[in-house]
Amino acid sequence: WPRTQAITHRRSLQLRGVCVRDSWLSLVSDVLGSGSVPYLQEAPSPLAFYREWVCPNRPCIIRDAVAHWPALHKWTTRYLRTCIGSKLASVAVTPNGYADAVYKDRFVMPEEREMALSNFLDIVEKKSHQPGVFYIQKQCSNLTEEFPELLLDVESHIPWMSEALGQLPDAVNFWLGEEAAVTSLHKDHYENLYCVISGEKHFILHPPSDRPFIPYEMYQPARYHLQDDGSFSVMDEEGAEKVPWIPIDPLDPDFTLYPEYRKTRPFHCTVRAGEMLYLPSLWFHHVRQSHGCIAVNYWYDMEYDLRFQYFKLIDSLTKVVMKEKEAEGCLV
Amino acid sequence: WPRTQAITHRRSLQLRGVCVRDSWLSLVSDVLGSGSVPYLQEAPSPLAFYREWVCPNRPCIIRDAVAHWPALHKWTTRYLRTCIGSKLASVAVTPNGYADAVYKDRFVMPEEREMALSNFLDIVEKKSHQPGVFYIQKQCSNLTEEFPELLLDVESHIPWMSEALGQLPDAVNFWLGEEAAVTSLHKDHYENLYCVISGEKHFILHPPSDRPFIPYEMYQPARYHLQDDGSFSVMDEEGAEKVPWIPIDPLDPDFTLYPEYRKTRPFHCTVRAGEMLYLPSLWFHHVRQSHGCIAVNYWYDMEYDLRFQYFKLIDSLTKVVMKEKEAEGCLV
């Protein structure tokens, strides 16, 4: 014991003479490697997956996880029209592709429109033209709720993940949209398995330990509304409290306003048809896609265990330090 | 998302106007319940054990984990004398039962003596009288190294734990000693399965999140040496660097010197013959025992993953805050 303790102590001496407020960030170390997401060749055993990926909260891409799904060769737009073309789909419509994102001084949500899936596909296939960017992205388990017919071509859960976590997913979501549709940087308290059926999804990921360098601001919630003239208005949600959101766009970060964001360590990855991304809980993510990309994702509730305590501590320290600096007038 | 974020934000407002140095401790929350260690009725599945105990770093006592070991009914002192009585055992000898503990201004290690096991048992059974307290406690995998014959009566590893962790133990240790022998409060970077064969072990445990309230001081290493007159001298280890150790005795804490220790949350438990304690990595522990108690423990190396990062952050913050307070003269 004494030898190990002595080494630990020598390390601690390097902290001599520093101030908590300025030094704590150097203490948030991480066991993650470089900024690339590792690949697994096939679905792992439940235990190995829990031990090597879920518990350490590390993302990976699994190559042949869904190769056996009929959806991979069946889900053409023609098939979707035949199978569920007349069914109503909840579609998010925005002028610019940004739903649930900061626009000027608002947190702006999309216009939510119900339309027959065939009409939506007409727009994606450019057979009809409508103002705005259209995206099926409703995360209310819309695959099971709106398109149960499609479940036959995929799975209602991922058996090895359900066994690993000892639970079934809270939601299975279906995603289909135009290239311009973007999901702004945010995090979820879910273990996320994101499976691409056709096309590609482009992810920018930040580990939760990047939290101190990722800005949050408070915004009035608002919503886009298509006007008769084809333009979009932004209307405040009445009586809604302000919400914190991340103002930065990882594709074009404003380093003048948010210089700390330079210190983040983004992971970039592309998930291709047949592949599955394990996106660990509380990782920040920003998502783009190829035009007409189809994907299905599974949300499993996270364990509110030590990992959660760790990230909550980092989050709280970030906020306290910000408040302390604000109080001292270090920040405007 | 906005609703969840809003709740998180309201929580964060409660931190308004606080200083990092004084407030960070309130941010170290924990998901542990009360101060008692839960029982499992039998050995769990490897996956369930990893998910519910190892990953969240929570201790438990497993009732029937080693009930099938021949050792439970075979390991009498008579059997040990017959089987390995003539073998040499490494025995720790101290005047007071405290090996590897703070005594006055030293970190004092035991006199290490090699003696035939039968001679050691004579002392434990009070058939011969010698000055000092005797304890077989050498943690160099002494069961496999010194008494391989005994392995037939136990197991060389715990199969469900080895499968859970994906590795074999680094060490299997044999413990046998007098009632007065105490293991002082410390922590190890091992996942520890502690199995009692006969008698009882009494543990006082502190979760790693108690770190800010547990004092460390630097001590000159020294060692007990039995003198010809039967008394013990304390002799400094020549050339040894000072080591950090915990000066507090959980059985009789000096709250005047260490008032912060009142804020700890100790877990008390007794592990009885046939039971196994899972003592998670980095938990502080203090151990006592019934006279002649026999135990075997398995040390599995810990994963240096997020849990480790979390405790390292707490440890480092504790040290920085201490230094900051010292620099300001808040502490002597």
XYZ file of C-alpha atoms in Angstrom, chain A residues 18-267:
250
model
C -3.585 26.495 -7.394
C -7.084 27.831 -6.905
C -10.077 25.520 -7.150
C -11.946 27.782 -9.504
C -9.138 27.920 -12.003
C -7.750 24.457 -11.552
C -10.650 22.073 -11.303
C -10.897 21.664 -15.050
C -7.459 20.135 -15.200
C -8.772 17.513 -12.804
C -11.488 16.332 -15.153
C -9.452 13.755 -16.940
C -10.778 11.118 -19.212
C -9.912 7.624 -20.242
C -11.099 8.097 -23.803
C -8.563 7.815 -26.561
C -8.458 9.822 -29.752
C -11.381 11.499 -31.453
C -12.479 8.510 -33.491
C -15.251 6.059 -32.640
C -14.061 2.429 -32.585
C -15.751 -0.302 -34.622
C -16.936 -3.708 -33.461
C -17.322 -6.282 -36.214
C -20.446 -7.849 -34.776
C -22.905 -7.739 -31.930
C -21.083 -8.432 -28.650
C -22.159 -10.562 -25.705
C -24.453 -8.679 -23.308
C -21.934 -8.879 -20.460
C -18.937 -7.774 -22.536
C -20.965 -4.907 -23.977
C -22.040 -3.711 -20.560
C -18.539 -3.970 -19.131
C -16.589 -2.498 -22.031
C -18.969 0.132 -23.430
C -22.005 0.912 -21.259
C -20.303 1.075 -17.868
C -17.335 3.137 -19.154
C -19.797 5.266 -21.181
C -17.855 4.858 -24.471
C -19.401 5.004 -27.945
C -18.785 2.422 -30.664
C -20.119 1.470 -34.073
C -21.232 -2.132 -34.574
C -20.844 -3.220 -38.187
C -23.081 -6.254 -38.565
C -25.564 -5.611 -35.808
C -28.653 -5.299 -38.032
C -27.500 -6.995 -41.243
C -30.195 -9.636 -40.703
C -33.078 -7.157 -40.689
C -35.444 -7.478 -43.692
C -35.718 -3.674 -43.572
C -32.229 -3.341 -45.007
C -33.330 -4.522 -48.460
C -37.095 -3.966 -48.167
C -37.349 -0.325 -47.058
C -37.435 1.527 -50.378
C -39.727 4.510 -50.765
C -41.840 2.311 -53.076
C -42.248 -0.287 -50.336
C -43.080 2.351 -47.747
C -45.757 3.810 -50.091
C -47.319 0.372 -50.631
C -47.133 -0.713 -47.030
C -48.012 2.444 -45.084
C -48.442 5.207 -47.696
C -51.915 6.160 -46.516
C -51.003 6.295 -42.845
C -50.635 9.634 -41.099
C -47.122 10.621 -40.116
C -46.064 13.390 -37.714
C -43.663 15.576 -39.659
C -41.440 18.392 -38.350
C -41.336 21.354 -40.739
C -38.804 24.200 -40.504
C -37.573 26.873 -42.890
C -33.933 25.817 -42.568
C -33.774 22.242 -41.322
C -33.157 23.243 -37.700
C -35.875 21.862 -35.429
C -35.427 22.299 -31.663
C -32.550 24.713 -32.063
C -31.527 28.233 -31.187
C -32.524 30.836 -33.791
C -31.654 34.421 -32.890
C -32.821 34.818 -29.286
C -35.336 31.989 -29.283
C -35.372 28.234 -28.804
C -37.446 27.371 -31.845
C -39.386 24.165 -32.301
C -40.716 22.963 -35.644
C -44.209 23.248 -37.018
C -45.645 19.791 -36.413
C -47.788 18.593 -39.280
C -49.742 15.384 -39.730
C -49.723 14.186 -43.332
C -50.104 10.942 -45.252
C -46.733 9.261 -45.547
C -47.093 9.150 -49.359
C -47.454 12.953 -49.420
C -44.339 13.260 -47.255
C -42.444 10.923 -49.614
C -43.564 13.060 -52.590
C -41.733 15.967 -50.961
C -38.595 13.935 -50.113
C -38.540 12.587 -53.688
C -39.134 16.095 -55.006
C -42.313 15.041 -56.802
C -44.121 17.854 -55.053
C -42.684 21.123 -53.826
C -43.520 22.765 -50.531
C -41.778 25.550 -48.642
C -39.578 24.321 -45.807
C -37.555 21.284 -44.785
C -39.446 18.112 -43.797
C -38.289 15.525 -41.283
C -39.960 12.580 -39.571
C -38.196 12.787 -36.216
C -40.889 12.439 -33.591
C -39.333 10.743 -30.605
C -42.471 9.371 -28.979
C -41.678 5.810 -30.013
C -43.214 6.735 -33.357
C -42.175 3.451 -34.969
C -44.320 1.412 -32.595
C -47.018 4.110 -32.267
C -47.438 5.351 -35.839
C -46.006 2.567 -38.051
C -46.377 -0.765 -36.209
C -46.456 -2.522 -39.618
C -42.771 -1.705 -40.034
C -41.822 -3.498 -36.829
C -41.980 -6.805 -38.729
C -38.964 -5.702 -40.771
C -36.799 -4.722 -37.806
C -36.929 -5.747 -34.152
C -39.026 -4.332 -31.331
C -35.862 -4.274 -29.206
C -32.201 -5.268 -29.508
C -32.018 -8.585 -27.656
C -28.377 -8.393 -26.506
C -28.813 -4.788 -25.339
C -32.059 -5.574 -23.503
C -30.290 -8.458 -21.779
C -27.247 -6.280 -20.999
C -29.374 -3.544 -19.428
C -31.996 -5.864 -17.916
C -34.823 -3.845 -19.464
C -36.697 -3.177 -22.714
C -36.346 0.113 -24.586
C -38.510 3.053 -23.555
C -38.966 4.099 -27.202
C -38.302 2.924 -30.753
C -38.138 5.842 -33.159
C -38.292 6.049 -36.940
C -36.309 8.768 -38.750
C -36.662 9.805 -42.384
C -35.951 13.193 -43.824
C -34.318 15.606 -46.165
C -30.611 16.306 -46.279
C -31.035 19.803 -44.855
C -32.673 18.474 -41.675
C -30.272 18.789 -38.759
C -30.513 17.818 -35.107
C -28.839 20.502 -33.034
C -26.260 19.743 -30.332
C -27.899 18.307 -27.215
C -27.763 15.342 -24.856
C -30.297 12.752 -23.691
C -30.527 10.656 -20.535
C -30.839 7.518 -22.636
C -28.560 4.751 -23.776
C -29.099 5.080 -27.520
C -28.690 2.444 -30.245
C -28.925 4.248 -33.566
C -29.362 1.946 -36.606
C -29.101 3.223 -40.157
C -31.300 1.367 -42.690
C -30.405 3.348 -45.805
C -28.150 6.314 -46.509
C -25.784 7.778 -43.912
C -25.933 9.678 -40.664
C -23.120 12.035 -39.696
C -22.586 12.485 -35.982
C -20.514 14.994 -34.052
C -20.154 13.725 -30.500
C -18.760 15.297 -27.326
C -18.074 13.254 -24.203
C -19.902 14.480 -21.083
C -16.544 15.649 -19.732
C -16.604 18.383 -22.416
C -19.473 19.971 -20.496
C -17.369 22.838 -19.013
C -16.576 24.104 -22.527
C -20.058 23.784 -23.996
C -22.157 26.903 -23.445
C -25.781 26.907 -22.368
C -27.982 29.980 -22.534
C -31.600 30.570 -21.528
C -34.112 30.992 -24.342
C -37.773 31.834 -24.769
C -39.422 28.793 -26.405
C -41.053 29.521 -29.760
C -42.374 27.632 -32.756
C -42.229 27.989 -36.522
C -45.515 28.542 -38.338
C -45.864 28.423 -42.106
C -47.619 31.558 -43.405
C -49.989 31.706 -46.349
C -47.275 33.364 -48.427
C -44.901 30.407 -47.930
C -42.666 32.148 -45.395
C -42.249 31.040 -41.774
C -43.042 33.117 -38.739
C -41.608 32.458 -35.289
C -44.238 32.633 -32.575
C -43.529 32.469 -28.851
C -45.065 29.597 -26.947
C -47.452 31.332 -24.584
C -46.739 30.958 -20.886
C -43.694 28.760 -21.493
C -40.752 29.170 -19.158
C -37.342 29.879 -20.607
C -35.274 26.791 -21.365
C -31.513 26.258 -21.386
C -30.110 25.275 -24.765
C -26.735 25.106 -26.458
C -26.311 28.079 -28.798
C -23.246 26.789 -30.586
C -23.324 25.171 -34.035
C -20.522 22.578 -34.190
C -20.445 22.996 -37.981
C -19.639 26.700 -37.665
C -18.733 27.493 -34.056
C -18.623 31.138 -33.002
C -15.291 31.121 -31.184
C -15.472 34.851 -30.546
C -18.569 34.440 -28.407
C -17.615 31.011 -27.076
C -13.827 30.683 -27.022
C -13.938 27.844 -24.484
C -15.546 25.615 -27.101
C -12.095 25.305 -28.706
C -11.120 23.123 -25.751
C -13.722 20.476 -26.509
C -12.778 17.160 -28.009
C -15.311 16.321 -30.725
C -15.640 12.820 -32.123
